[in-house]
Coordinates of C-alpha atoms in Angstrom, one line a residue:
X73 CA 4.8 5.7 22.7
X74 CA 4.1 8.4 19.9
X75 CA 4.2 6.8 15.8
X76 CA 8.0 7.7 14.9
X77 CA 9.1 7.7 11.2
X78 CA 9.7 4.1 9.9
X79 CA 13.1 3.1 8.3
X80 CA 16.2 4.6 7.5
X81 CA 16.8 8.1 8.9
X82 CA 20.9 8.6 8.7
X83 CA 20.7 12.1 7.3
X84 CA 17.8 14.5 7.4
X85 CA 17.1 17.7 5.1
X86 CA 15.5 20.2 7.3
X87 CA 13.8 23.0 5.0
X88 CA 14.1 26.6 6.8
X89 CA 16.2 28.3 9.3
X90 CA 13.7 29.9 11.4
X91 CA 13.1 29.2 15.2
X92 CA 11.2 25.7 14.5
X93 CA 13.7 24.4 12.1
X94 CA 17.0 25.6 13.7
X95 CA 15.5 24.0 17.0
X96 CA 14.3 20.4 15.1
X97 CA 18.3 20.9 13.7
X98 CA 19.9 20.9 17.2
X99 CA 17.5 18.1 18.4
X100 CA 18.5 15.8 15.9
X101 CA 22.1 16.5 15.5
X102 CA 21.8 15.7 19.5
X103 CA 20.4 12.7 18.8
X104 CA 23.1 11.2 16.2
X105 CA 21.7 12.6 12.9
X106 CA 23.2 14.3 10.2
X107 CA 21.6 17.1 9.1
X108 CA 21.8 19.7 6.1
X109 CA 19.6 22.8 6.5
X110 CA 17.9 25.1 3.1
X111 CA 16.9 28.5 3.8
X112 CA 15.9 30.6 0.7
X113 CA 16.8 33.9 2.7
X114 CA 21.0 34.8 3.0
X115 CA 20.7 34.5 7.0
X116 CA 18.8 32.3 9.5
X117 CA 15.4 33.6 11.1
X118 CA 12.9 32.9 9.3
X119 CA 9.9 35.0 10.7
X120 CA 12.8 36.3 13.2
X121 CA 14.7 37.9 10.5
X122 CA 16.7 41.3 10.5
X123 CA 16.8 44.5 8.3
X124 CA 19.6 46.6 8.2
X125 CA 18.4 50.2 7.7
X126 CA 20.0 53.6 7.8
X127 CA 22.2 52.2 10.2
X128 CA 18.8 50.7 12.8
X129 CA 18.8 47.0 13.5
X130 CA 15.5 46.3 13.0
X131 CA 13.6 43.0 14.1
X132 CA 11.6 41.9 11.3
X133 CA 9.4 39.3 13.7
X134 CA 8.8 38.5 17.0
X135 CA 9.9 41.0 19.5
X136 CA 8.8 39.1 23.1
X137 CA 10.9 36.4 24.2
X138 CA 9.4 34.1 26.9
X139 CA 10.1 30.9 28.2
X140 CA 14.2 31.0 27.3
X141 CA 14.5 27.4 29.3
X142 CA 12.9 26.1 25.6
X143 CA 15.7 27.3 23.7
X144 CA 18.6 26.3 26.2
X145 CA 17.1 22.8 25.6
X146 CA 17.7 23.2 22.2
X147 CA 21.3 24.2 22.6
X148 CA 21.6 21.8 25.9
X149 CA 20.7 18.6 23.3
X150 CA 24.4 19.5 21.5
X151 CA 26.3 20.1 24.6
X152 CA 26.0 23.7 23.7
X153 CA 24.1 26.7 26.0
X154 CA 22.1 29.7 25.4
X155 CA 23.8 31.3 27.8
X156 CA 27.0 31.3 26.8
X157 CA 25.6 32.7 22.9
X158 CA 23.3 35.3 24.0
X159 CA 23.0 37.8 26.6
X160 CA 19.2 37.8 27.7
X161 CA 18.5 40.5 29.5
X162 CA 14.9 40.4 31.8
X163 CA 12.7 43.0 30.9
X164 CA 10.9 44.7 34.5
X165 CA 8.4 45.8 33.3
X166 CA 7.5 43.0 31.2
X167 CA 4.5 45.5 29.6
X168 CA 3.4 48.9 30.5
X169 CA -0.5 49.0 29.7
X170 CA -1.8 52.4 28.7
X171 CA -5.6 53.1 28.8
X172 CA -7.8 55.6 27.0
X173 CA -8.8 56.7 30.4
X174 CA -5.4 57.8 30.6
X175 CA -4.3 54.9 33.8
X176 CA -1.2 53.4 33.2
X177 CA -0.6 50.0 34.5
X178 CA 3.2 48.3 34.7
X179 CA 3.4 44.4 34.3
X180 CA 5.9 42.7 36.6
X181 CA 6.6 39.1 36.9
X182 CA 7.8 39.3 40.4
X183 CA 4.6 38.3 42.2
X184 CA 5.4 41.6 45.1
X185 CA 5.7 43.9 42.9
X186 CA 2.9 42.9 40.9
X187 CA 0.7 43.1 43.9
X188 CA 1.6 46.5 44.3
X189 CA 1.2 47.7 41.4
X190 CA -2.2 46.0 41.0
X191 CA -3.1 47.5 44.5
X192 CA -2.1 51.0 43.4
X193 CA -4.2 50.7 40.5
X194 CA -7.1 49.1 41.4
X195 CA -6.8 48.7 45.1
X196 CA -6.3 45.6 47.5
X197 CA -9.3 43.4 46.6
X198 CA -8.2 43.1 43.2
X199 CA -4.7 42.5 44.4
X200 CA -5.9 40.1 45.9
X201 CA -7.8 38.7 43.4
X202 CA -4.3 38.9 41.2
X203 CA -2.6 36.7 43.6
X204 CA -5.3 33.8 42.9
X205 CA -5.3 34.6 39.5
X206 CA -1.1 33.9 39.6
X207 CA -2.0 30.7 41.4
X208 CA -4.3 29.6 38.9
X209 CA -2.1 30.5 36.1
X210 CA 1.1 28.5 37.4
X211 CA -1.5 25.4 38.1
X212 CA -2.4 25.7 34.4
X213 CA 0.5 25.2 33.2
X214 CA 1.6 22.7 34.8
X215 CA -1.4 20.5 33.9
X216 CA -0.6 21.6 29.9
X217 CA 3.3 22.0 29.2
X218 CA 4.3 18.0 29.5
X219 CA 1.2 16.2 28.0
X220 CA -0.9 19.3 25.6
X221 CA 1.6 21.5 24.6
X222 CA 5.4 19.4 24.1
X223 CA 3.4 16.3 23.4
X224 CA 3.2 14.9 19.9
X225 CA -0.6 13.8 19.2
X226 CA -1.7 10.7 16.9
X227 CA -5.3 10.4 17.8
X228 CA -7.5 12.5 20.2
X229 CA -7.4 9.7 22.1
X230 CA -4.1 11.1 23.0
X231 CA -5.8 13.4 25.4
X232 CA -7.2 10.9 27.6
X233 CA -4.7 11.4 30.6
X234 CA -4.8 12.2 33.7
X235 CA -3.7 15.8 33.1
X236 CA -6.7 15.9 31.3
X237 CA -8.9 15.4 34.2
X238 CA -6.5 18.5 36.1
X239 CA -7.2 20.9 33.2
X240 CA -11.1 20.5 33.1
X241 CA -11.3 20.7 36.6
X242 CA -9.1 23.9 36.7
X243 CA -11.8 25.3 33.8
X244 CA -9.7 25.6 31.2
X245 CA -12.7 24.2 28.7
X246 CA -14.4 27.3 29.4
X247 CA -14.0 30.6 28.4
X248 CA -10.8 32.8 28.8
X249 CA -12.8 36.2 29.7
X250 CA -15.3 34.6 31.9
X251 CA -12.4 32.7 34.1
X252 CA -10.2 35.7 33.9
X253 CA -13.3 37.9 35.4
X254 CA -13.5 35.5 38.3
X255 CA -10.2 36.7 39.8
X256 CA -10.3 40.5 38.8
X257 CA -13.2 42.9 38.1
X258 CA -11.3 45.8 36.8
X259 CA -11.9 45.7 33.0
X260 CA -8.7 46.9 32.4
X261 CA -7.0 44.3 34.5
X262 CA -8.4 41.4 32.7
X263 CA -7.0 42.9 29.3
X264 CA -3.8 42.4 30.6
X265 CA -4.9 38.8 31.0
X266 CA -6.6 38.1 28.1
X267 CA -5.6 40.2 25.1
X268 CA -2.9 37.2 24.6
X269 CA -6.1 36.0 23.0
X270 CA -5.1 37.6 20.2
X271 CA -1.9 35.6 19.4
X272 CA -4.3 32.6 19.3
X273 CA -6.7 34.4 16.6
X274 CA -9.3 34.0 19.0
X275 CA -11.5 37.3 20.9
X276 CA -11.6 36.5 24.3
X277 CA -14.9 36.2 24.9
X278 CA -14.4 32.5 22.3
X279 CA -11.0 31.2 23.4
X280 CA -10.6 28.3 25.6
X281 CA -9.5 29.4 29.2
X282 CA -7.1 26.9 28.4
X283 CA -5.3 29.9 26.5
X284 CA -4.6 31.7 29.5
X285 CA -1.3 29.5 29.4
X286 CA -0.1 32.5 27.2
X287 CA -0.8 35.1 30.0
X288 CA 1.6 32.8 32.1
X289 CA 4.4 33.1 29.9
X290 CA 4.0 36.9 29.9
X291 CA 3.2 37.7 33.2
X292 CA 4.5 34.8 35.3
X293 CA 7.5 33.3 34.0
X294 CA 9.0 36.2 32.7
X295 CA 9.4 39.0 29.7
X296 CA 13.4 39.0 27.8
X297 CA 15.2 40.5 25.2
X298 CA 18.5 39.2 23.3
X299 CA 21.0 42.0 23.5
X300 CA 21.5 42.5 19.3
X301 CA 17.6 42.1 19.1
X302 CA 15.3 38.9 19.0
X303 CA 17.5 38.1 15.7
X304 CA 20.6 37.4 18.1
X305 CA 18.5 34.1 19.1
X306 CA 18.5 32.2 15.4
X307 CA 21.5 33.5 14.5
X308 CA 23.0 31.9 17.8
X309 CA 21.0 28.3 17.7
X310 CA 22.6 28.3 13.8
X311 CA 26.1 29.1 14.6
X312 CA 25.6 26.6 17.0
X313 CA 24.5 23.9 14.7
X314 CA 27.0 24.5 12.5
X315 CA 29.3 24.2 15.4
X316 CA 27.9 20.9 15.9
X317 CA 28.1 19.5 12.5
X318 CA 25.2 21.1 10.6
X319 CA 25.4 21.7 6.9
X320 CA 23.8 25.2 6.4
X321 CA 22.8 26.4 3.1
X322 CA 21.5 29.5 2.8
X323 CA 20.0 31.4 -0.4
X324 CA 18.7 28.3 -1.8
X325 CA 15.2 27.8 -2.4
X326 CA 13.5 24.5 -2.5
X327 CA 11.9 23.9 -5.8
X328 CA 10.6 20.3 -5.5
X329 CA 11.0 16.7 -3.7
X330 CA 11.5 13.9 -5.2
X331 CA 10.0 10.9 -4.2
X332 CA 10.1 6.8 -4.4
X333 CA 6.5 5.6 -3.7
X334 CA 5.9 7.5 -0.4
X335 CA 9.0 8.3 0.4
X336 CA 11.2 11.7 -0.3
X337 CA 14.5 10.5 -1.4
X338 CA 16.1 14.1 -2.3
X339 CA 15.1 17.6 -1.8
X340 CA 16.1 19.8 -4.7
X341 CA 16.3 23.5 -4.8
X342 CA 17.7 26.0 -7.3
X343 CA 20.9 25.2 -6.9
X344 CA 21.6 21.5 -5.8
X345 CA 20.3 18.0 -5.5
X346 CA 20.4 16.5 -1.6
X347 CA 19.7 12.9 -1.3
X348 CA 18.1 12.2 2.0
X349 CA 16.7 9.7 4.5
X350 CA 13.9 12.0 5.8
X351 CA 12.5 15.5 5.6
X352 CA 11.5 18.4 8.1
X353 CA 9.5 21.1 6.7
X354 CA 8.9 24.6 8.1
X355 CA 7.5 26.9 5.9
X356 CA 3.7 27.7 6.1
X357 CA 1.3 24.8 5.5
X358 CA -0.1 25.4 1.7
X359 CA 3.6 25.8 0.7
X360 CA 4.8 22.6 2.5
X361 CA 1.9 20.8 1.7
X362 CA 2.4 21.7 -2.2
X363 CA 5.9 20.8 -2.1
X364 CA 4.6 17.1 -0.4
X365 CA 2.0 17.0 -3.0
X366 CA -0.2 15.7 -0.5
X367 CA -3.1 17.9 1.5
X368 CA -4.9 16.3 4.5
X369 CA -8.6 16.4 4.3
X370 CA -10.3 18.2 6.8
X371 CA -14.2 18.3 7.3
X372 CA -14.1 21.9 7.9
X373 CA -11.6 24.4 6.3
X374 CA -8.3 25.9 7.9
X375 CA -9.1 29.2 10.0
X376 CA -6.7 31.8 10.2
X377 CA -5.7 34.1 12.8
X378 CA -5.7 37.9 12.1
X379 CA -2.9 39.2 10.7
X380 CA -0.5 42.5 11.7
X381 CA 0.5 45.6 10.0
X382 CA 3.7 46.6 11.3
X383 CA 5.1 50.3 11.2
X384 CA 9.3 50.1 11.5
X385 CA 10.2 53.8 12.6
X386 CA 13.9 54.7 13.1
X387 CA 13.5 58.4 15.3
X388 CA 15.2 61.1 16.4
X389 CA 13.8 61.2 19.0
X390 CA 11.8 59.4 22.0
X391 CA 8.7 59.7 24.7
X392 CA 9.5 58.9 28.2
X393 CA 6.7 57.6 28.7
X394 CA 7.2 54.2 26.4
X395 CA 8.5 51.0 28.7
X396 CA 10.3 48.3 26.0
X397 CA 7.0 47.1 25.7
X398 CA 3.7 49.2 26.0
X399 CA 0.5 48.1 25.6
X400 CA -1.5 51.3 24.3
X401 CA -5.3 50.3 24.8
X402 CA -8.3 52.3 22.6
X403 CA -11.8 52.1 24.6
X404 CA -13.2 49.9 22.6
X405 CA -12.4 46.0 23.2
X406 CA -15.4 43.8 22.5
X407 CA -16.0 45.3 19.0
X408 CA -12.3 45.7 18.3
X409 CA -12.2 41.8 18.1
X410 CA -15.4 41.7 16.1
X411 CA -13.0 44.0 13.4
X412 CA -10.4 41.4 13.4
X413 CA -11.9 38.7 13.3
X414 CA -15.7 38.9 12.0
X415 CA -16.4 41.9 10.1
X416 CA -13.0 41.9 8.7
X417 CA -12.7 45.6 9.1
X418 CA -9.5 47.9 10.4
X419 CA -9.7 48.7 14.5
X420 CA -11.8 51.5 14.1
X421 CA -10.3 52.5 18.1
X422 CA -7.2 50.2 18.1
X423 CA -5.2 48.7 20.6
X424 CA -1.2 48.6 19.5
X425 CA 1.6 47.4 20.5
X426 CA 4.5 49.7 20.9
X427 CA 7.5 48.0 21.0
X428 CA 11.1 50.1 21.5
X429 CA 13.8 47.7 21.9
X430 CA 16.3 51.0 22.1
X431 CA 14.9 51.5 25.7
X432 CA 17.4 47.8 26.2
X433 CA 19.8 48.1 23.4
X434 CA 20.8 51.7 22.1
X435 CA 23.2 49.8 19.8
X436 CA 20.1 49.0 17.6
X437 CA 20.5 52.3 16.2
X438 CA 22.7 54.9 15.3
X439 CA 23.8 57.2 18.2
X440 CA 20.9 59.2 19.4
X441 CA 18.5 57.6 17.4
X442 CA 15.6 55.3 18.5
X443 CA 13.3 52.6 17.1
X444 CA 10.2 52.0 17.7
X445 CA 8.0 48.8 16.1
X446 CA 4.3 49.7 16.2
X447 CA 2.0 46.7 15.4
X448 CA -1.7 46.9 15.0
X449 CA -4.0 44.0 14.2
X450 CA -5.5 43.5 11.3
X451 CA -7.9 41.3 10.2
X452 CA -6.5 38.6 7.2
X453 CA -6.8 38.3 3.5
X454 CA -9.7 36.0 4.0
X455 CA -11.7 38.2 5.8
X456 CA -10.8 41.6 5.5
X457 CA -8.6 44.1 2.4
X458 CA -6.6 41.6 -0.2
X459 CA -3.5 41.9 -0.9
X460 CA -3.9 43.9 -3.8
X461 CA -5.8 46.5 -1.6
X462 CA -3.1 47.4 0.3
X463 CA -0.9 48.6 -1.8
X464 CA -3.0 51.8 -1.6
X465 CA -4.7 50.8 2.1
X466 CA -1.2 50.8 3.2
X467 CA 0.2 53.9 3.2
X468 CA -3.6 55.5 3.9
X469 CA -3.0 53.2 7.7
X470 CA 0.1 54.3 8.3
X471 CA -0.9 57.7 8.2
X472 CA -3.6 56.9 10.5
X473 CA -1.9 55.4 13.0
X474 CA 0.7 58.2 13.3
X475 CA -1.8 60.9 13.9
X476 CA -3.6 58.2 16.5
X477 CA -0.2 57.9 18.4
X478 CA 0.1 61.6 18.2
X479 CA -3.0 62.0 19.8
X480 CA -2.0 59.2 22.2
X481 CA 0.9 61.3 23.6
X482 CA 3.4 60.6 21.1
X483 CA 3.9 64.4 19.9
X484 CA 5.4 64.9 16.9
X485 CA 6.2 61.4 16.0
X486 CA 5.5 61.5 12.4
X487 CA 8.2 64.6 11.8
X488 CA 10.6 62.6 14.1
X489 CA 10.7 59.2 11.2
X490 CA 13.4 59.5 9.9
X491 CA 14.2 55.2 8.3
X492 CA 10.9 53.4 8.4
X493 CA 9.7 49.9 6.9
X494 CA 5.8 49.3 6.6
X495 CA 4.9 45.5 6.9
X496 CA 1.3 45.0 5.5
X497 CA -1.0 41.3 5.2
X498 CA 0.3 41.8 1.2
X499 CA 3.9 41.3 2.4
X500 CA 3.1 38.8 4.4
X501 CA 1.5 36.8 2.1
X502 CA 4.2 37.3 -0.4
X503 CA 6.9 35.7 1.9
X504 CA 4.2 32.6 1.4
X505 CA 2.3 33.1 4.5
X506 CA -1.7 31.5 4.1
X507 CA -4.2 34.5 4.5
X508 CA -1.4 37.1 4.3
X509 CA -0.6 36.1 8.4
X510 CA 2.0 35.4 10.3
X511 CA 0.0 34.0 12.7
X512 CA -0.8 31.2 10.8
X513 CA -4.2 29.1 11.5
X514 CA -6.0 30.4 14.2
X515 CA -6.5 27.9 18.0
X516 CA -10.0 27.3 17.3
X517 CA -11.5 23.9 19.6
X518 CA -11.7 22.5 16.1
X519 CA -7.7 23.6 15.6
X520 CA -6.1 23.0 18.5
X521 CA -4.1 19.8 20.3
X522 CA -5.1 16.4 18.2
X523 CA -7.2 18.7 16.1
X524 CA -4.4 21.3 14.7
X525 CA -3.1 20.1 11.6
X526 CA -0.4 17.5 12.3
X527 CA 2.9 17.2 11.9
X528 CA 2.9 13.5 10.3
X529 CA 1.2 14.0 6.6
X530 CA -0.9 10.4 5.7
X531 CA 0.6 9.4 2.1
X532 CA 4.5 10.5 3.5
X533 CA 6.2 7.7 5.7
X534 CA 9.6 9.7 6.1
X535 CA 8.5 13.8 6.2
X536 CA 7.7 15.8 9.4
X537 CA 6.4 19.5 9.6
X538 CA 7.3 22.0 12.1
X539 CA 6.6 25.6 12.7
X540 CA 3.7 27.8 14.1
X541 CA 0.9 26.1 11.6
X542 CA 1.4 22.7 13.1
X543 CA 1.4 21.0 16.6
X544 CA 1.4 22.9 19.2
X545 CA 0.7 26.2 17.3
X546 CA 1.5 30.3 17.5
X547 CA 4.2 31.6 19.7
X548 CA 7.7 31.8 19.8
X549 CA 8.1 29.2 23.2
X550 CA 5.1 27.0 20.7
X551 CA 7.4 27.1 17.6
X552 CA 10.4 26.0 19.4
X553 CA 8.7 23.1 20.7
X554 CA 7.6 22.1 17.2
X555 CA 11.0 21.6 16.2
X556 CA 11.7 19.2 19.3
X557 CA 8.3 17.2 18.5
X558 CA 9.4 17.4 14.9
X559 CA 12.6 15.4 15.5
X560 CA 11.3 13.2 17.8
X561 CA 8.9 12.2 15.6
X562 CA 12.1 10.5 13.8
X563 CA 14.6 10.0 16.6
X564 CA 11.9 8.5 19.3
X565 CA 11.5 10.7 22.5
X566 CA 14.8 12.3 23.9
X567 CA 15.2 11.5 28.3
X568 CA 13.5 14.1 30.4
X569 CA 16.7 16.5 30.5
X570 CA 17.6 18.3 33.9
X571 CA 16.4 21.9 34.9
X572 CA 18.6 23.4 32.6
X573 CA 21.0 25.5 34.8
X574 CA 20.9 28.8 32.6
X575 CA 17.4 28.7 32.9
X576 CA 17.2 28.7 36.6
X577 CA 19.8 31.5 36.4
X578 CA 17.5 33.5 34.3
X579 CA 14.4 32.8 36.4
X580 CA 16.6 34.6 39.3
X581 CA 17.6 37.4 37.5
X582 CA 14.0 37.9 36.3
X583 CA 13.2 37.4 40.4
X584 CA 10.7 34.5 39.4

């Protein structure tokens, strides 16, 4: 049994209506509670938020959606389903990986037609070795989902199970790269594989094979996208919380909380007064911990992960040769990480993601038009430019990675702009976000499980925190998860809930 929050807990403020707090919402409303939710911004989202631009729908977050059966057991705990809100529609391919050798590579999650495509690309002994590799990948995730990553941690002691024993026998205290390379020689292969790293802020040659448990939710259990964009996901968890009884308040921002001893008794924003029984905080870790007036002591200081800039580009036009997703590789992969996450310098070949949810959802954008979200890592404000510096750096890196992309096959992209949005480390860190990330702290071994900052903060008996920062960590399927640990933490553990049956549906559709 995992420490739960000790005395009265009638009615619950929950602070942010992103992913993690819209999820802890529909947990504890499940679970009896009444719950009033602040969000500073005039929707819900959060990270997942939405820009309406010269008439594009952009996504102003995530754009991969993995692992849906974690959100219908948000909406399953209030009687409610995912898929009756949102149409999820499975992406095939998942990715398309582009290389500077000019190879392209498509991603399935149907085991078949994976094999094929690996065995075109690379030929059969590395299909084969991508069939052991799928093995290996399911196996490890089965020893992690029920007891490291939807597990609520007190002590490291919490780790002593037998799972334990399952995960350091399948190697996943080793190293990502050198467990990938022991299924597939290709180089290019194990990028597929690995560059998930990235989402942990850790090169692969450092993270814990352990990590790999990413590449399974890309490549094995399948690749979606909300029709309306990745928005249509919070915006559907909130209408149904406020369906189910959920007071939402939106365009308030928390100013303070006020306290009796070490309890929070009301949370106060510019606008109102809410008296409360306990408290669920979501926003990024220096801002909740400022509001708690409490910060835990660590012996070594927070790490973050690299951060993103982000090019929004509504088009007139389009290139074929773009899946919804495309991985466009540079040569350079050891010493790309070493940018991010050392030197602190820009990708001086960069890898990017293309993302161009149009190729799913025309609707995004006005007839004929298309939008295309191009991300390229960055390292953080710790490490790398301020924020000050990229108020010039910004503009100077956009230009760059146009003419990069031109030269990549995207001819005449930059004339074809016509509505675009530059996200930089500067905005990030102005929307609060620690070392102008949205990654928030990195998954060291020093950062991860027992060892990532908690969601229980000593000196606090009635407040929780949830969201990427916190236990289990990065990742939209992660962050959802922290909102169910979150409200346990002050319900007590919910029953094991059924396969939920939309899940399995998708998982067919998807051909998993």
């Amino acid at each position: 049994m995992r420490r739960t929050l000790p005395g009265r807990t009638d009615h619950v403020v929950v602070v942010g209506a992103g992913l993690a707090g819209l999820s802890a919402t529909l947990h504890l409303l499940g679970a009896g509670r009444r719950v009033t939710v602040v969000e500073r911004d005039p929707v819900p989202g959060g990270r997942a938020g939405r820009l309406d631009l010269g008439g594009y729908r952009i996504d102003t977050g995530p754009t991969v959606l993995t692992m849906p059966d974690l959100a219908e057991e948000a909406f399953a705990a209030v009687g409610d389903s995912l898929h009756r809100r949102v149409e999820l529609v499975p992406l095939h391919p998942a990715y398309r990986a582009r290389f500077a050798d000019g190879s392209t590579l498509d991603v399935h999650t149907d085991a078949d037609a994976m094999t094929a495509e690996v065995e075109r690309f690379a030929g059969p002994g590395e299909a084969a070795g991508y069939r052991r590799l799928r093995d290996w990948l399911e196996r490890l995730h089965r020893a992690q989902m029920r007891r490291f990553i939807d597990a609520n941690f007190d002590s490291p002691l919490n780790l002593l199970n037998s799972d334990l024993a399952r995960l350091a026998a399948l190697g996943g205290f080793g190293r990502l790269d050198a467990r990938i390379g022991r299924f597939l020689r290709d180089e290019r292969l194990r990028r597929v594989f690995s560059f998930q790293a990235l989402y942990a802020g850790v090169p692969p040659a450092r993270a814990l094979a352990a990590y790999a448990v990413i590449a399974y939710m890309d490549t094995v259990a399948g690749v979606y996208f909300p029709r309306g964009g990745m928005h249509a996901l919070p915006r559907a968890m909130a209408d149904a919380a406020a369906d189910a009884g959920a007071d939402l308040r939106y365009g308030q921002r928390v100013t303070r909380l006020e306290r009796s001893g070490d309890r929070v008794t009301a949370v106060v924003t510019d606008q109102d007064r809410i008296p409360c029984d306990a408290v669920v905080l979501t926003p990024d870790l220096p801002v909740a911990y400022r509001l708690l007036g409490r910060r835990p002591r660590r012996p070594l200081r927070l790490r973050h992960a690299p951060s993103a800039v982000v090019l929004h580009a509504g088009t007139d036009r389009t290139w074929p040769h773009l899946a919804h997703h495309t991985l466009s590789f540079g040569a350079a992969w050891r010493t790309t990480f070493d940018e991010l996450t050392r030197t602190g310098r820009l990708m001086s070949d960069p890898s990017l993601l293309i993302t161009r949810p149009t190729t799913t959802d025309p609707g995004l954008a006005p007839p004929g038009r298309h939008l295309h979200y191009i991300l390229a890592p960055c390292p953080n404000t710790d490490i790398g430019p301020d924020a000050a510096a990229w108020g010039d750096l910004g503009p100077r890196y956009r230009d760059t990675l146009l003419r990069e992309l031109q030269r990549r096959g995207l001819d005449g992209i930059e004339a074809a702009v016509q509505e675009e949005c530059l996200v930089t480390p500067a905005t990030w860190q102005a929307a609060g976000h620690a070392a102008g990330t949205p990654f928030s702290a990195a998954h060291t071994l020093a950062q991860t499980g027992p060892f990532r900052p908690r969601n229980l903060v000593r000196g606090t008996e009635n407040a929780v925190l949830a969201g990427c920062g916190t236990t289990p960590g990065v990742g939209v399927p992660t962050v959802l998860v922290s909102g169910k640990l979150a409200a346990a933490r002050i319900t007590g553990p919910p029953p094991a809930p059924p396969l939920p049956r939309a899940a399995a549906a998708y998982g067919e559709a998807a051909g998993v």
